[in-house]
PDB file of C-alpha atoms in Angstrom:
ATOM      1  CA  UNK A 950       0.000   0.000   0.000  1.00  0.00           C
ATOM      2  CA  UNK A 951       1.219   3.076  -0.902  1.00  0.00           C
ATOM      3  CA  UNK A 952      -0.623   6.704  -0.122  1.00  0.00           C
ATOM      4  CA  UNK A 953       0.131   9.146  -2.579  1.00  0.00           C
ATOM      5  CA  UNK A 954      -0.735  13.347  -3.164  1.00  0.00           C
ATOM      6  CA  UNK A 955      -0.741  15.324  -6.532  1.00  0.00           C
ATOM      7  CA  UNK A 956      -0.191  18.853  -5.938  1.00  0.00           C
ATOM      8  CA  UNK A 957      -2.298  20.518  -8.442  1.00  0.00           C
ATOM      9  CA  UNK A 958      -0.348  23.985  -8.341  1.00  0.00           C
ATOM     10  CA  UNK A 959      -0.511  26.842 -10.898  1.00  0.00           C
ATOM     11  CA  UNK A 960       3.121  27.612 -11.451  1.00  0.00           C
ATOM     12  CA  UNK A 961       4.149  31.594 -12.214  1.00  0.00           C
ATOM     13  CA  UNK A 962       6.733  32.946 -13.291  1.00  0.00           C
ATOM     14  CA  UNK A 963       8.838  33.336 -10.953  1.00  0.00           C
ATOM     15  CA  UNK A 964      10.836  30.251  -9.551  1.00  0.00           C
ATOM     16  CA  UNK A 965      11.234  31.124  -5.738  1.00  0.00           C
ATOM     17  CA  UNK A 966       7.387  31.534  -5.642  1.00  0.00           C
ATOM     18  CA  UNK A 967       6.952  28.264  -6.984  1.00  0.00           C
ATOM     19  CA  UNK A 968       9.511  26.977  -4.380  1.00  0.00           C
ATOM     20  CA  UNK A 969       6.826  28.720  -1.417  1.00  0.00           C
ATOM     21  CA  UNK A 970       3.876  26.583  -3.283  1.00  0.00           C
ATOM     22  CA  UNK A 971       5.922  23.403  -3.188  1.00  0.00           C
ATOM     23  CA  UNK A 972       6.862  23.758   0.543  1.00  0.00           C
ATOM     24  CA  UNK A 973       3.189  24.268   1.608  1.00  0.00           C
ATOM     25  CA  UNK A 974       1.837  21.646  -0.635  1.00  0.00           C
ATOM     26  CA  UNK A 975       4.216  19.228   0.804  1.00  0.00           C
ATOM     27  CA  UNK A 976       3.343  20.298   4.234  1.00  0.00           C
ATOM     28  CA  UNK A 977       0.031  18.976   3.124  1.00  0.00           C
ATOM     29  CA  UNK A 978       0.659  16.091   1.663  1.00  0.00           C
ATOM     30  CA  UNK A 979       2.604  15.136   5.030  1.00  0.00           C
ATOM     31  CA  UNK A 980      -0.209  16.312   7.238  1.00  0.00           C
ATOM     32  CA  UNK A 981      -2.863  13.713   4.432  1.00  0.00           C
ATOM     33  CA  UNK A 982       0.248  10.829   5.449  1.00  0.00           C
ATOM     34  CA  UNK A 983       1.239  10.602   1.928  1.00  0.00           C
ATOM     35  CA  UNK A 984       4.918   9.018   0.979  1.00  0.00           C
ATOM     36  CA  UNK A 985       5.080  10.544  -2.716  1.00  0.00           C
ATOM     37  CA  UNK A 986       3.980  13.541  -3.238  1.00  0.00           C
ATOM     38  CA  UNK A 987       3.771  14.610  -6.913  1.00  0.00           C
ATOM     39  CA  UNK A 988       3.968  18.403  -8.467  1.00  0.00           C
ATOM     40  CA  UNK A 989       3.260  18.734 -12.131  1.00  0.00           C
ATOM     41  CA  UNK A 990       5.179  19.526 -15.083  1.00  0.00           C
ATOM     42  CA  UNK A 991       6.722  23.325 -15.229  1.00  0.00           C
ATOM     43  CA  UNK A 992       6.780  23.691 -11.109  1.00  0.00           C
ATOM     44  CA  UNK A 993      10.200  25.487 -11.625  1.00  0.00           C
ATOM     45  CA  UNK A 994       8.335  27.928 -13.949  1.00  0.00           C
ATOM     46  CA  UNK A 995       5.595  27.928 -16.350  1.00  0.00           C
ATOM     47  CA  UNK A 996       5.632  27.778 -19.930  1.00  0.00           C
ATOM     48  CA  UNK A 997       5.294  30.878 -21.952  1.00  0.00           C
ATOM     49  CA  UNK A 998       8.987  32.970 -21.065  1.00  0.00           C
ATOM     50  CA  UNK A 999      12.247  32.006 -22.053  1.00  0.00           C
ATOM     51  CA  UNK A1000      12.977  28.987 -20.372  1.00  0.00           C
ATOM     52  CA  UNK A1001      16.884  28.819 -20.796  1.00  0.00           C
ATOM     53  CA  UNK A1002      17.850  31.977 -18.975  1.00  0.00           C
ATOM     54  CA  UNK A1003      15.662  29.596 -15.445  1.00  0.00           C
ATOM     55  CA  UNK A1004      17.344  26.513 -16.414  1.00  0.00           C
ATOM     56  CA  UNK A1005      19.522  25.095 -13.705  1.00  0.00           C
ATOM     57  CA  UNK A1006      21.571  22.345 -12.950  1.00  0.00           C
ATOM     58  CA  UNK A1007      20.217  18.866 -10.946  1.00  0.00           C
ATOM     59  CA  UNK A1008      22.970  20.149  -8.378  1.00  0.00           C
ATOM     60  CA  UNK A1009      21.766  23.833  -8.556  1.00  0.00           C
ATOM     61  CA  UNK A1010      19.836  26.138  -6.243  1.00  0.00           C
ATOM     62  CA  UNK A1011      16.302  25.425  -7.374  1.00  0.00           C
ATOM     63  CA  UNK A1012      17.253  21.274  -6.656  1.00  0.00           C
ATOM     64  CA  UNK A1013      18.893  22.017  -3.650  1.00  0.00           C
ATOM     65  CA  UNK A1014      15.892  23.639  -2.453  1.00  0.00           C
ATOM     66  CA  UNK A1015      13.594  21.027  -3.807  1.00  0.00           C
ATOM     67  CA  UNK A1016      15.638  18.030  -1.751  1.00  0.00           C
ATOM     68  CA  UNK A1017      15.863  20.160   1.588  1.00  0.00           C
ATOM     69  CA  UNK A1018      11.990  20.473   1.629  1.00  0.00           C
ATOM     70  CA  UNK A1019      11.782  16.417   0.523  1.00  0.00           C
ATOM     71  CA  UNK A1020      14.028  16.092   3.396  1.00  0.00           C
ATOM     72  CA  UNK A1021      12.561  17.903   6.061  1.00  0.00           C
ATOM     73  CA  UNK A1022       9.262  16.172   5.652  1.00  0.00           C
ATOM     74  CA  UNK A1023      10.514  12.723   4.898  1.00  0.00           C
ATOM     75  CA  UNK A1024       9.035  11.544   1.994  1.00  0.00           C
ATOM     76  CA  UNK A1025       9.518  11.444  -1.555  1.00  0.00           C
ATOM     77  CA  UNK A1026       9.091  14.409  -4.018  1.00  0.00           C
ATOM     78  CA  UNK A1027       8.921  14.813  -7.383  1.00  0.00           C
ATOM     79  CA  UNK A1028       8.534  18.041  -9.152  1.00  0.00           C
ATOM     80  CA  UNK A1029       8.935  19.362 -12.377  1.00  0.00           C
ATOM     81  CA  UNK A1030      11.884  22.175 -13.480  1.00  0.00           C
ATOM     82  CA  UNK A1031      14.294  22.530 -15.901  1.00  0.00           C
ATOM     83  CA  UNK A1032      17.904  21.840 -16.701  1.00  0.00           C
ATOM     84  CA  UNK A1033      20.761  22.960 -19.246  1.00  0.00           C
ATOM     85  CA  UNK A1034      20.864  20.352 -22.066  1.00  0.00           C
ATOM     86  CA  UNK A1035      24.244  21.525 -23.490  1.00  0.00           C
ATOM     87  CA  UNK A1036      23.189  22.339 -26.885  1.00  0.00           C
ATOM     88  CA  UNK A1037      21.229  25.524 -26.553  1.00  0.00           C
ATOM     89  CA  UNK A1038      18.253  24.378 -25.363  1.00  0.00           C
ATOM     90  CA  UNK A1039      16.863  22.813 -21.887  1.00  0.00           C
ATOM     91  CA  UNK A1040      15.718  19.474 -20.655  1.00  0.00           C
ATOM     92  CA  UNK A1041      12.508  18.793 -19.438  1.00  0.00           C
ATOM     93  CA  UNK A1042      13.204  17.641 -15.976  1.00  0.00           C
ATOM     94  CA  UNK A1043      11.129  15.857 -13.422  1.00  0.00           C
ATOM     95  CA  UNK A1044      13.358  15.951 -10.092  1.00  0.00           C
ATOM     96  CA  UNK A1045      12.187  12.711  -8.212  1.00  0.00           C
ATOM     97  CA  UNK A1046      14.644  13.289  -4.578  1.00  0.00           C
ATOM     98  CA  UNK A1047      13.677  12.472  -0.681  1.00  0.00           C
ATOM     99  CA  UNK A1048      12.864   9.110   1.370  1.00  0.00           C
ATOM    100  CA  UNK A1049      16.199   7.238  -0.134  1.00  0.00           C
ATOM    101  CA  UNK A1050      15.512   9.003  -3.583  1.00  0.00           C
ATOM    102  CA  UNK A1051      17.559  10.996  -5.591  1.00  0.00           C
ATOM    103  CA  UNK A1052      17.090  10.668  -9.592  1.00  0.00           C
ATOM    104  CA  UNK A1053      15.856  12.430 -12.638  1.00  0.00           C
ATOM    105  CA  UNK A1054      13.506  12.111 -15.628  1.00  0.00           C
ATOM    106  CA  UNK A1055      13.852  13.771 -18.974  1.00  0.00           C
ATOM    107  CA  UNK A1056      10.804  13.911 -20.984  1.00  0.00           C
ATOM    108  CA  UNK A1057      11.552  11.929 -24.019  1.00  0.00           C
ATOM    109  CA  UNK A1058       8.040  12.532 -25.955  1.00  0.00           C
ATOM    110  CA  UNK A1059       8.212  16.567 -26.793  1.00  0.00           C
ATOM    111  CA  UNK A1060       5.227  18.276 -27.263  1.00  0.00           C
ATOM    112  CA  UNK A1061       5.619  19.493 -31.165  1.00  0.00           C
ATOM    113  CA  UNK A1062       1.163  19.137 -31.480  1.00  0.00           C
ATOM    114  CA  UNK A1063      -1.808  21.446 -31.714  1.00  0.00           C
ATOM    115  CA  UNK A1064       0.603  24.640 -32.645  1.00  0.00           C
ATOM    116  CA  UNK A1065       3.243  24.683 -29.942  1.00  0.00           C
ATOM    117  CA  UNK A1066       6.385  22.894 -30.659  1.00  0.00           C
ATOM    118  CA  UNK A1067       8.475  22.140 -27.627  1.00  0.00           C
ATOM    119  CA  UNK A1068      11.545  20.644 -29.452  1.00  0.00           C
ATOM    120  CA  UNK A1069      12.534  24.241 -30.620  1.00  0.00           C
ATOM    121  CA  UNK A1070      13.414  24.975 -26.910  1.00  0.00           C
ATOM    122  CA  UNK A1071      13.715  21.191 -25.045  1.00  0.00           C
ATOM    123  CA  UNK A1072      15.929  18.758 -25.847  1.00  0.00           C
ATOM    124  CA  UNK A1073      14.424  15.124 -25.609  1.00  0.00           C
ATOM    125  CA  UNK A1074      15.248  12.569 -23.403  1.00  0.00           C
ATOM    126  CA  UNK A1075      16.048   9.053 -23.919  1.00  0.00           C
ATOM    127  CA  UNK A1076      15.974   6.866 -20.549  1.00  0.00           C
ATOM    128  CA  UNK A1077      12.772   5.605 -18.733  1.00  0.00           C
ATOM    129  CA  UNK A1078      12.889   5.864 -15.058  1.00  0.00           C
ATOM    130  CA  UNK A1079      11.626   3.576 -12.649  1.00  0.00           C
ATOM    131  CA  UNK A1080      11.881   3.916  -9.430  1.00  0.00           C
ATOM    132  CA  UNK A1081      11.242   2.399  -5.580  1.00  0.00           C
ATOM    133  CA  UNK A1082       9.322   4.285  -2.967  1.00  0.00           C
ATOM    134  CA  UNK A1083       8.432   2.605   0.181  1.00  0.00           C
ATOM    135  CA  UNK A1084       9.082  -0.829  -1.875  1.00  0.00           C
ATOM    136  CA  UNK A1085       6.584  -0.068  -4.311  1.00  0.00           C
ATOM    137  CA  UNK A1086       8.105   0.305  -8.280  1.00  0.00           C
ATOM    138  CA  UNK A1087       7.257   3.775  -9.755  1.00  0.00           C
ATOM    139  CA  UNK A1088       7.522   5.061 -13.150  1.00  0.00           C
ATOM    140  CA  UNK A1089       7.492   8.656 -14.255  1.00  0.00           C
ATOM    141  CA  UNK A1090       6.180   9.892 -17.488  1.00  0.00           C
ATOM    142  CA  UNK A1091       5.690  13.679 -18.236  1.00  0.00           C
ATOM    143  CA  UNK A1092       2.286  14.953 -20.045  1.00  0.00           C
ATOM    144  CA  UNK A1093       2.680  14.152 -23.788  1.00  0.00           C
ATOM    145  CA  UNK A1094       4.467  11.157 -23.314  1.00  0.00           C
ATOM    146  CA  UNK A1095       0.572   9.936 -22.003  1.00  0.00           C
ATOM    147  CA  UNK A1096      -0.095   9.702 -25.398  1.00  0.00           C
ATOM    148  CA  UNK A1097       2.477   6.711 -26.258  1.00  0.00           C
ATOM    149  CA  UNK A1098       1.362   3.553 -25.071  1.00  0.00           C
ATOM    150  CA  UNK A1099       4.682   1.920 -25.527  1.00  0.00           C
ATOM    151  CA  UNK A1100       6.416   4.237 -23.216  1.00  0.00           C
ATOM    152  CA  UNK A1101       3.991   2.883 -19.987  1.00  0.00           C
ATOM    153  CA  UNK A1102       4.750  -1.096 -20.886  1.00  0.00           C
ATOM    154  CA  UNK A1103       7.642  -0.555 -20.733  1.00  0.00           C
ATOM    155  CA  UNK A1104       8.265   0.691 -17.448  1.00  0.00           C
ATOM    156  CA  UNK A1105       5.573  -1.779 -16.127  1.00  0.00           C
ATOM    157  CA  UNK A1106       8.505  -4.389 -17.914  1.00  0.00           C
ATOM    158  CA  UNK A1107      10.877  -2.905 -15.607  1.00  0.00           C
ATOM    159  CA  UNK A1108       8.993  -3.058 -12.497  1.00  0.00           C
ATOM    160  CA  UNK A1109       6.485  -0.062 -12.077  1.00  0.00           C
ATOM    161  CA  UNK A1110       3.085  -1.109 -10.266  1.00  0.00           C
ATOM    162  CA  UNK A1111       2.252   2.981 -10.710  1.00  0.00           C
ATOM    163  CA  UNK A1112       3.163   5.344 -13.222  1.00  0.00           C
ATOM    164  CA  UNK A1113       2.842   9.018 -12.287  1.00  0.00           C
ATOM    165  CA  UNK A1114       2.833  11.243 -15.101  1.00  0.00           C
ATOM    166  CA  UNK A1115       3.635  15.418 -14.507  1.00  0.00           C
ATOM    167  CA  UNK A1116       2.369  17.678 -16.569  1.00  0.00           C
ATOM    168  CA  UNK A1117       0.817  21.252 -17.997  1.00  0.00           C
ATOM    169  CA  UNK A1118      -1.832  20.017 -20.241  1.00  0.00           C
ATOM    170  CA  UNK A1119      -2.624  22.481 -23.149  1.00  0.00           C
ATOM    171  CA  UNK A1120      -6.508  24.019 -23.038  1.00  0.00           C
ATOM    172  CA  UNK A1121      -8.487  23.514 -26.079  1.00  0.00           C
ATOM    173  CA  UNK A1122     -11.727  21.712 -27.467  1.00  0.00           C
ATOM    174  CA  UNK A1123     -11.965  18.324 -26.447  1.00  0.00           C
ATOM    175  CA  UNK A1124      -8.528  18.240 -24.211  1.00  0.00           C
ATOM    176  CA  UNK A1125      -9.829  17.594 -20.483  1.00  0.00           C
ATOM    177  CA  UNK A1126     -11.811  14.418 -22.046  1.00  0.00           C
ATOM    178  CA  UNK A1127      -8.430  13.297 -23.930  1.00  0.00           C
ATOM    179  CA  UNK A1128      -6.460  13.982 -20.484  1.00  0.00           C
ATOM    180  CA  UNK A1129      -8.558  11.866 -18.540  1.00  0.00           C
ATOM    181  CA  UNK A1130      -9.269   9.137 -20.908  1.00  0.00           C
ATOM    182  CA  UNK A1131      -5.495   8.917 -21.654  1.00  0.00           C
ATOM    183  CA  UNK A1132      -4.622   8.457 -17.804  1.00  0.00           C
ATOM    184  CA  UNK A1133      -7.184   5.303 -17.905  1.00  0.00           C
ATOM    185  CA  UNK A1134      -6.141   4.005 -20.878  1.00  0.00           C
ATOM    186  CA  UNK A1135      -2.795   4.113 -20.179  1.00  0.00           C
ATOM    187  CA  UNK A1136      -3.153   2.099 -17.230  1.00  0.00           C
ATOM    188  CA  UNK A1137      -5.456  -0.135 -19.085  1.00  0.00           C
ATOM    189  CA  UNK A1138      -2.284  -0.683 -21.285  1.00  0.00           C
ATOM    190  CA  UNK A1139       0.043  -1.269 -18.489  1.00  0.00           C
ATOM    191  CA  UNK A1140      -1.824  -2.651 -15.879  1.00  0.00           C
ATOM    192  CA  UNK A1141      -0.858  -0.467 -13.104  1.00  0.00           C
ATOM    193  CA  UNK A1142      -2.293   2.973 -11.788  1.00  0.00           C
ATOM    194  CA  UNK A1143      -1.555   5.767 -13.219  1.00  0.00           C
ATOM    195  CA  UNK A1144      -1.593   9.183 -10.851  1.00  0.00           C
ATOM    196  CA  UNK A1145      -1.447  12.142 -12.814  1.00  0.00           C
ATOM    197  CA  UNK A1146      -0.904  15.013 -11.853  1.00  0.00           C
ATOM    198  CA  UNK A1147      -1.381  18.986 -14.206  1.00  0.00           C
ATOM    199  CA  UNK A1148      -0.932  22.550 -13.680  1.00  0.00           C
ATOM    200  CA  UNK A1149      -4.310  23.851 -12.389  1.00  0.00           C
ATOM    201  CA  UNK A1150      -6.015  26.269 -14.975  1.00  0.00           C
ATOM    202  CA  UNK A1151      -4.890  29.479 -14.456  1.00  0.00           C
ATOM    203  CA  UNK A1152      -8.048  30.947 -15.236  1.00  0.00           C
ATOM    204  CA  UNK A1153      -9.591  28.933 -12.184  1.00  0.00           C
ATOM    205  CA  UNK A1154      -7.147  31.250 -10.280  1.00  0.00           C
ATOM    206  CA  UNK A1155      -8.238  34.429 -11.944  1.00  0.00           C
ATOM    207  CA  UNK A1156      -5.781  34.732 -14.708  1.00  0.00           C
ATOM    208  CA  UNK A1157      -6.477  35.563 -18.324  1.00  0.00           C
ATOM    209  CA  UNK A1158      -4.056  33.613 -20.758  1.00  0.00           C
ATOM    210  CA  UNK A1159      -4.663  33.848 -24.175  1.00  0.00           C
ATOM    211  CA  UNK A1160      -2.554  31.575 -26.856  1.00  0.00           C
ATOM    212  CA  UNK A1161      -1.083  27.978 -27.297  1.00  0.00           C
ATOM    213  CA  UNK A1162       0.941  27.847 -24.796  1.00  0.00           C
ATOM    214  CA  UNK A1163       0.283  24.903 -22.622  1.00  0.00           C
ATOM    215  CA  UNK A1164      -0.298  25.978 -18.935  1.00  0.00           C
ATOM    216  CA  UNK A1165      -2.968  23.453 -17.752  1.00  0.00           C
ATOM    217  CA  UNK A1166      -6.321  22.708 -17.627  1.00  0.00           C
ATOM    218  CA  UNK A1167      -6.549  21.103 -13.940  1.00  0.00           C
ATOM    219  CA  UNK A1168      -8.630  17.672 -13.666  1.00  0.00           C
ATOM    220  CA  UNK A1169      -5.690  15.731 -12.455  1.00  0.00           C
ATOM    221  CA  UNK A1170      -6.784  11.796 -11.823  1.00  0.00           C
ATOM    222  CA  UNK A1171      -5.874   9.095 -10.469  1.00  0.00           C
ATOM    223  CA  UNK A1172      -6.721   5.750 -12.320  1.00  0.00           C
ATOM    224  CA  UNK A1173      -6.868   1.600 -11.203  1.00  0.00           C
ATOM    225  CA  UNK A1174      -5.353  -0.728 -13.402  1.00  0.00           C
ATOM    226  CA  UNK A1175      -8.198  -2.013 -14.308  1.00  0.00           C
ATOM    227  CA  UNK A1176      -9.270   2.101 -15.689  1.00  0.00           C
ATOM    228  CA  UNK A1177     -11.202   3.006 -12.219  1.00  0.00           C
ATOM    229  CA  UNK A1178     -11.206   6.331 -11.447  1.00  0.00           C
ATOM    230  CA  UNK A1179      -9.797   7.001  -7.860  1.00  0.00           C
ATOM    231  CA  UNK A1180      -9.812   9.972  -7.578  1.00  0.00           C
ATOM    232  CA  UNK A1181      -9.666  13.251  -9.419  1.00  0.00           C
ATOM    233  CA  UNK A1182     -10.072  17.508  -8.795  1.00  0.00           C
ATOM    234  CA  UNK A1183     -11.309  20.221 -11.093  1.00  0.00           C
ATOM    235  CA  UNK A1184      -9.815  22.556 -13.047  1.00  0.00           C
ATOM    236  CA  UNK A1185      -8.844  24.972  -9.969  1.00  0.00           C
ATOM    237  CA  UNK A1186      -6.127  23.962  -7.252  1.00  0.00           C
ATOM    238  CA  UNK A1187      -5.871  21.400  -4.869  1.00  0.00           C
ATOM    239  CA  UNK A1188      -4.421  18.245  -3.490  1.00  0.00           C
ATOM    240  CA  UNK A1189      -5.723  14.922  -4.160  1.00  0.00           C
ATOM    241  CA  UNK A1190      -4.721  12.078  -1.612  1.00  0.00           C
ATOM    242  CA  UNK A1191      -5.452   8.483  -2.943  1.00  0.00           C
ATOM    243  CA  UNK A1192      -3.781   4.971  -1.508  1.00  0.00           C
ATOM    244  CA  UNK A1193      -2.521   2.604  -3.728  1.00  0.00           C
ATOM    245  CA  UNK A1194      -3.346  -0.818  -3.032  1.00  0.00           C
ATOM    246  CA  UNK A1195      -0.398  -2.528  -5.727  1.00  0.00           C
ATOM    247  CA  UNK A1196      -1.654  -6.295  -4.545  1.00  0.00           C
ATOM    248  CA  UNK A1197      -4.735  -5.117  -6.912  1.00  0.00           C
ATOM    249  CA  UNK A1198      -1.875  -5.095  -9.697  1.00  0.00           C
ATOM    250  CA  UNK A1199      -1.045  -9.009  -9.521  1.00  0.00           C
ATOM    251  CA  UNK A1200      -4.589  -9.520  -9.267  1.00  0.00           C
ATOM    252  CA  UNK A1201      -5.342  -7.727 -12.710  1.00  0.00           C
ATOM    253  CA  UNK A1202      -2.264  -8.844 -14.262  1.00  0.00           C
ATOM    254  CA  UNK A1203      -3.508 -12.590 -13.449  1.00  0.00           C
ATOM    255  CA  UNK A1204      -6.745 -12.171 -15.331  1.00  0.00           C
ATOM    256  CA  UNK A1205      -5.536  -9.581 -17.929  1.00  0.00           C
ATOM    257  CA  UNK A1206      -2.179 -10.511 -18.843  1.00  0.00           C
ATOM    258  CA  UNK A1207      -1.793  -8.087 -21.519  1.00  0.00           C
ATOM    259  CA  UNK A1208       1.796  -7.595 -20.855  1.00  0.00           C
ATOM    260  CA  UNK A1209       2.397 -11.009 -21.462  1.00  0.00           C
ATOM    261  CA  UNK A1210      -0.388 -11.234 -24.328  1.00  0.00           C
ATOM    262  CA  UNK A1211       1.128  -8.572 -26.800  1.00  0.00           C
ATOM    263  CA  UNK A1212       2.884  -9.274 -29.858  1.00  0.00           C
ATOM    264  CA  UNK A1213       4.139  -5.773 -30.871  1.00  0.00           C
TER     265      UNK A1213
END
């Protein structure tokens, strides 16, 4: 059993602000007795400003900061930022650091769809990341990469009985239905629960953002293996605090073996 939180958080601008939000969400998710706590995509700073004059080293300030408040509160945190990639551009980082954790995710699906294209700024990454927390296997995924099913096998291959997936959904007609109905399918694919986690809608916090710039739409879910919702919030801020029973994994997995069933 494993009790996680996704902090549904809208980011701003401004990185030490961000780094206020994730101490008092954390604080939260301590006082709700979760052991992961999960912060979406962009926590460093939103989308929509130059994102390679924030960009900061794993070992930098922003980290630094991020792993203090993970180890005050003893659990595990993972929040997105982002790093130098050495070529001009950044990498889309998920920091994953407290409760005998300290590792990294690079999105490797970039988010070059419905006008925006994130591969003129981000570099992608290449390595899947899974991970233990309190002896449960977790895998990380970061918002577009929900839409590749291949991605989520294969970290239930290497062990994950949950895949949490961080990220700043971009608004538009239709995209809250695709959110959620990605997050059960892809633990339909997988067999494990998926906990996702976006950016709140900055509207739902009083902002007007015009454009294609992805900075949430809210509605983050958590889904069974077997595509039962959990859990899930609205489109404004918030914390959502669901267990995880992972026996119900080996259960599934025993009378849908798709994992072992696929031929492609």
């Amino acid at each position: 059993m494993l009790r996680l939180s996704l902090a549904q958080i809208t980011s701003s601008m401004d990185p030490e602000a961000n780094l206020e939000s994730v101490e008092k969400q954390v604080s939260a998710a301590v006082d709700a007795g979760a052991r992961l706590v999960v912060f979406p995509e962009a926590t460093m700073q939103r989308f929509g400003g130059p994102l390679a004059s924030v960009a900061q080293p794993l070992d930098g300030p922003w980290a630094d900061a991020v792993r203090g408040c993970a180890a005050r509160a003893g659990i595990t945190v993972a929040a997105g930022m982002f790093t130098p990639s050495g070529d001009g551009r950044v990498r889309n980082t998920l920091l994953v650091t407290g409760g005998g954790v300290d590792t990294h995710y690079d999105k490797i699906h970039l988010y070059d769809a419905f006008g925006f294209a994130e591969s003129d700024t981000v570099a992608p990454g290449a390595d899947p990341l899974v991970v233990s927390v309190d002896g449960v296997g977790v895998g990380f995924a970061t918002c577009y990469d929900i839409r590749f099913p291949g991605l989520f096998q294969t970290l239930a291959d290497r062990g994950a009985a949950l895949t949490v997936v961080a990220a700043s959904w971009g608004a538009g007609q239709g995209k809250i239905d695709q959110w959620t109905l990605l997050a059960r399918a892809r633990a339909l694919d997988s067999t494990t629960f998926v906990a996702a986690c976006d950016q709140a809608d900055p509207a739902a916090s009083g902002e007007n953002v015009q454009g294609t710039t992805p900075l949430g739409v809210g509605h983050s879910i958590v889904s069974s293996p077997t595509g039962v919702v959990l859990g899930q919030l609205d489109s404004g801020p918030g914390l959502l605090t669901v267990d995880i029973d992972t026996t119900l994994v080996t259960r599934v997995r025993e009378t849908l073996p798709v994992l072992v069933n696929r031929q492609f």
